């Protein structure tokens, strides 16, 4: 299944825009409860104003809230960025640590965010269990676990560590484009022959094809 998904989505990558590890850490934190598209839209303004942890830690709260306003929950997200940036300055001299154990001690950073940063900024393999990944892992029969950490460990045991980061991207892309939570495009799915959940969505190719999203930056 992974081989076919790799052939189907050769361009799979992190759909959050970033230029360095600090930017990726921040935009991943901001992506909670909003879309990647919205985060990418505010990113240029945000980092033009606050390009470093030092600058962001000293940001004027009202100005930062104004930049983050389009994302929703902007007051809570402003608080998160101020605390996160301050912690980077105080604990790590303004550098994003390249270790899971350190990243998860930062305010607002859990294993999902840490694995995104490790895999995409530092090339350290990690499994990112977002809602799409967890849903597909269960739908494919790879695990019955619902807790993200347990899903991460269960799926990690099935695949070579070197494949973890790209496996995450490909499952997320597949979940956003074809294997939707409701009405998945079963009849237009490249891994349908191996999927125990085949039939949860329309199986007729012409019907299923209409459900496929060719671009899904969410």
Tab-separated table of C-alpha atoms in Angstrom:
chain	number	residue	atom	x	y	z
A	1	UNK	CA	0.000	0.000	0.000
A	2	UNK	CA	2.787	2.398	0.830
A	3	UNK	CA	4.546	1.701	-2.461
A	4	UNK	CA	1.377	2.480	-4.421
A	5	UNK	CA	0.710	5.621	-2.391
A	6	UNK	CA	4.278	6.721	-3.125
A	7	UNK	CA	3.619	6.248	-6.851
A	8	UNK	CA	0.280	8.068	-6.584
A	9	UNK	CA	1.631	11.066	-4.674
A	10	UNK	CA	5.261	11.518	-5.781
A	11	UNK	CA	5.074	15.211	-4.840
A	12	UNK	CA	3.802	14.620	-1.292
A	13	UNK	CA	5.318	17.027	1.210
A	14	UNK	CA	4.477	19.182	4.207
A	15	UNK	CA	1.791	21.605	3.047
A	16	UNK	CA	2.763	24.283	5.536
A	17	UNK	CA	5.192	26.847	4.106
A	18	UNK	CA	8.409	27.445	6.042
A	19	UNK	CA	11.988	28.620	5.538
A	20	UNK	CA	13.666	27.160	8.632
A	21	UNK	CA	13.048	25.073	11.747
A	22	UNK	CA	11.718	28.015	13.778
A	23	UNK	CA	9.180	28.915	11.124
A	24	UNK	CA	8.061	25.298	10.811
A	25	UNK	CA	7.650	24.970	14.563
A	26	UNK	CA	5.548	28.129	14.731
A	27	UNK	CA	3.318	27.414	11.727
A	28	UNK	CA	2.692	23.865	12.931
A	29	UNK	CA	1.569	25.171	16.312
A	30	UNK	CA	-0.646	27.707	14.538
A	31	UNK	CA	-2.212	25.052	12.276
A	32	UNK	CA	-4.280	23.606	15.127
A	33	UNK	CA	-8.009	24.176	14.547
A	34	UNK	CA	-7.480	26.000	11.265
A	35	UNK	CA	-6.313	25.235	7.728
A	36	UNK	CA	-2.796	25.117	6.307
A	37	UNK	CA	-3.969	27.588	3.680
A	38	UNK	CA	-4.872	30.205	6.295
A	39	UNK	CA	-1.606	29.709	8.165
A	40	UNK	CA	0.360	30.055	4.934
A	41	UNK	CA	-1.490	33.295	4.204
A	42	UNK	CA	-0.411	34.985	7.461
A	43	UNK	CA	3.107	33.511	7.476
A	44	UNK	CA	4.845	36.233	5.393
A	45	UNK	CA	3.530	39.052	7.591
A	46	UNK	CA	4.249	37.146	10.783
A	47	UNK	CA	7.886	36.391	10.051
A	48	UNK	CA	8.592	39.723	8.412
A	49	UNK	CA	7.714	41.244	11.781
A	50	UNK	CA	9.211	38.519	13.992
A	51	UNK	CA	11.872	36.508	12.114
A	52	UNK	CA	13.521	35.021	15.208
A	53	UNK	CA	12.498	33.637	18.599
A	54	UNK	CA	14.104	36.671	20.212
A	55	UNK	CA	11.976	39.056	18.167
A	56	UNK	CA	8.772	37.087	18.679
A	57	UNK	CA	9.316	36.763	22.424
A	58	UNK	CA	9.365	40.570	22.625
A	59	UNK	CA	6.366	41.090	20.348
A	60	UNK	CA	3.629	43.526	21.287
A	61	UNK	CA	0.683	41.327	22.179
A	62	UNK	CA	-1.929	43.451	20.381
A	63	UNK	CA	0.131	43.636	17.198
A	64	UNK	CA	0.678	39.864	17.212
A	65	UNK	CA	-3.018	39.281	17.843
A	66	UNK	CA	-3.794	41.447	14.834
A	67	UNK	CA	-1.579	39.334	12.595
A	68	UNK	CA	-3.050	36.067	13.860
A	69	UNK	CA	-6.655	37.281	13.799
A	70	UNK	CA	-7.620	35.463	10.558
A	71	UNK	CA	-6.708	32.099	12.120
A	72	UNK	CA	-9.302	32.135	14.897
A	73	UNK	CA	-8.470	31.547	18.564
A	74	UNK	CA	-5.966	34.339	18.013
A	75	UNK	CA	-5.621	35.313	21.676
A	76	UNK	CA	-4.743	31.766	22.716
A	77	UNK	CA	-2.403	31.393	19.751
A	78	UNK	CA	-0.709	34.672	20.565
A	79	UNK	CA	-0.138	33.465	24.109
A	80	UNK	CA	1.264	30.181	22.775
A	81	UNK	CA	3.744	31.903	20.458
A	82	UNK	CA	4.931	34.307	23.144
A	83	UNK	CA	5.550	31.448	25.584
A	84	UNK	CA	7.093	29.200	22.930
A	85	UNK	CA	9.485	31.877	21.703
A	86	UNK	CA	10.492	32.834	25.237
A	87	UNK	CA	11.208	29.200	26.072
A	88	UNK	CA	13.404	28.824	22.976
A	89	UNK	CA	15.399	31.884	23.989
A	90	UNK	CA	15.700	30.945	27.658
A	91	UNK	CA	16.377	27.221	27.296
A	92	UNK	CA	17.984	26.769	23.887
A	93	UNK	CA	19.663	30.087	23.036
A	94	UNK	CA	17.040	30.831	20.412
A	95	UNK	CA	17.581	27.596	18.499
A	96	UNK	CA	15.000	24.894	17.832
A	97	UNK	CA	16.293	21.680	19.429
A	98	UNK	CA	16.513	18.698	17.045
A	99	UNK	CA	15.401	16.147	19.653
A	100	UNK	CA	11.917	14.865	20.416
A	101	UNK	CA	12.520	14.818	24.178
A	102	UNK	CA	13.407	18.527	24.116
A	103	UNK	CA	10.744	19.646	21.679
A	104	UNK	CA	7.847	18.196	23.668
A	105	UNK	CA	8.883	20.217	26.734
A	106	UNK	CA	8.188	23.465	24.857
A	107	UNK	CA	4.856	25.242	25.470
A	108	UNK	CA	2.199	24.111	23.004
A	109	UNK	CA	4.347	21.397	21.434
A	110	UNK	CA	3.188	17.779	21.515
A	111	UNK	CA	4.504	14.699	19.739
A	112	UNK	CA	2.646	15.472	16.504
A	113	UNK	CA	4.186	18.923	16.194
A	114	UNK	CA	7.588	17.617	17.273
A	115	UNK	CA	7.542	14.892	14.626
A	116	UNK	CA	6.577	17.390	11.926
A	117	UNK	CA	9.568	19.539	12.848
A	118	UNK	CA	11.978	16.623	13.187
A	119	UNK	CA	11.004	15.022	9.893
A	120	UNK	CA	10.816	18.142	7.762
A	121	UNK	CA	13.403	20.496	9.263
A	122	UNK	CA	16.013	18.043	10.556
A	123	UNK	CA	15.475	14.893	8.444
A	124	UNK	CA	14.919	12.866	11.599
A	125	UNK	CA	12.280	10.207	10.815
A	126	UNK	CA	8.991	10.703	12.603
A	127	UNK	CA	5.340	9.700	12.250
A	128	UNK	CA	2.848	12.553	12.310
A	129	UNK	CA	-0.481	11.275	13.608
A	130	UNK	CA	-3.009	13.926	12.667
A	131	UNK	CA	-6.709	13.205	12.161
A	132	UNK	CA	-6.143	11.988	8.598
A	133	UNK	CA	-3.274	9.667	9.484
A	134	UNK	CA	-5.108	8.134	12.428
A	135	UNK	CA	-8.302	7.634	10.440
A	136	UNK	CA	-6.530	5.955	7.527
A	137	UNK	CA	-4.348	3.766	9.735
A	138	UNK	CA	-7.521	2.357	11.310
A	139	UNK	CA	-9.407	2.194	8.014
A	140	UNK	CA	-6.533	0.265	6.431
A	141	UNK	CA	-6.498	-2.156	9.343
A	142	UNK	CA	-2.991	-1.223	10.414
A	143	UNK	CA	-4.133	-0.619	13.986
A	144	UNK	CA	-7.276	-0.382	16.077
A	145	UNK	CA	-5.747	2.168	18.433
A	146	UNK	CA	-7.327	5.597	18.757
A	147	UNK	CA	-4.780	7.296	21.003
A	148	UNK	CA	-2.320	9.161	18.717
A	149	UNK	CA	0.774	7.995	20.593
A	150	UNK	CA	-0.366	4.376	20.429
A	151	UNK	CA	-1.156	4.781	16.720
A	152	UNK	CA	2.321	6.217	16.185
A	153	UNK	CA	4.001	3.255	17.859
A	154	UNK	CA	1.762	0.637	16.235
A	155	UNK	CA	2.278	1.939	12.706
A	156	UNK	CA	5.956	2.622	13.340
A	157	UNK	CA	6.426	-1.073	14.071
A	158	UNK	CA	5.106	-1.940	10.593
A	159	UNK	CA	7.430	0.246	8.542
A	160	UNK	CA	11.145	0.944	8.286
A	161	UNK	CA	12.115	4.006	10.273
A	162	UNK	CA	13.573	5.690	7.197
A	163	UNK	CA	10.074	5.726	5.644
A	164	UNK	CA	8.191	7.278	8.559
A	165	UNK	CA	8.229	10.915	7.454
A	166	UNK	CA	7.163	10.254	3.864
A	167	UNK	CA	4.606	7.673	4.996
A	168	UNK	CA	3.036	10.435	7.078
A	169	UNK	CA	2.905	12.838	4.136
A	170	UNK	CA	1.429	10.250	1.790
A	171	UNK	CA	-1.297	9.127	4.177
A	172	UNK	CA	-2.228	12.722	4.938
A	173	UNK	CA	-2.345	13.566	1.225
A	174	UNK	CA	-4.467	10.485	0.538
A	175	UNK	CA	-6.814	11.385	3.383
A	176	UNK	CA	-7.224	14.935	2.135
A	177	UNK	CA	-7.671	14.034	-1.522
A	178	UNK	CA	-9.456	10.676	-1.723
A	179	UNK	CA	-9.980	8.819	1.557
A	180	UNK	CA	-12.314	11.384	3.105
A	181	UNK	CA	-13.813	10.863	6.552
A	182	UNK	CA	-17.265	10.870	4.989
A	183	UNK	CA	-17.917	9.507	1.531
A	184	UNK	CA	-14.405	8.345	0.586
A	185	UNK	CA	-13.684	7.964	-3.124
A	186	UNK	CA	-13.409	4.158	-2.958
A	187	UNK	CA	-13.955	3.614	-6.674
A	188	UNK	CA	-11.053	5.936	-7.506
A	189	UNK	CA	-8.657	4.685	-4.837
A	190	UNK	CA	-5.291	3.228	-5.911
A	191	UNK	CA	-5.075	0.979	-2.819
A	192	UNK	CA	-8.704	-0.190	-2.838
A	193	UNK	CA	-7.758	-3.823	-3.520
A	194	UNK	CA	-6.007	-4.062	-0.135
A	195	UNK	CA	-8.389	-1.925	1.910
A	196	UNK	CA	-10.699	-3.740	4.342
A	197	UNK	CA	-12.955	-0.677	4.392
A	198	UNK	CA	-13.567	-0.670	0.629
A	199	UNK	CA	-17.206	0.197	0.029
A	200	UNK	CA	-17.608	2.838	2.728
A	201	UNK	CA	-17.852	5.289	-0.154
A	202	UNK	CA	-19.096	4.954	-3.743
A	203	UNK	CA	-17.353	2.162	-5.649
A	204	UNK	CA	-18.419	3.209	-9.146
A	205	UNK	CA	-15.347	4.859	-10.724
A	206	UNK	CA	-17.248	7.652	-12.438
A	207	UNK	CA	-19.042	8.575	-9.206
A	208	UNK	CA	-15.960	8.260	-7.008
A	209	UNK	CA	-13.797	10.310	-9.361
A	210	UNK	CA	-15.994	13.338	-8.722
A	211	UNK	CA	-15.037	13.166	-5.037
A	212	UNK	CA	-11.290	13.338	-5.697
A	213	UNK	CA	-9.630	16.617	-4.814
A	214	UNK	CA	-6.600	17.329	-6.961
A	215	UNK	CA	-5.391	20.152	-4.713
A	216	UNK	CA	-6.069	20.040	-0.992
A	217	UNK	CA	-3.893	22.500	0.943
A	218	UNK	CA	-5.801	22.397	4.203
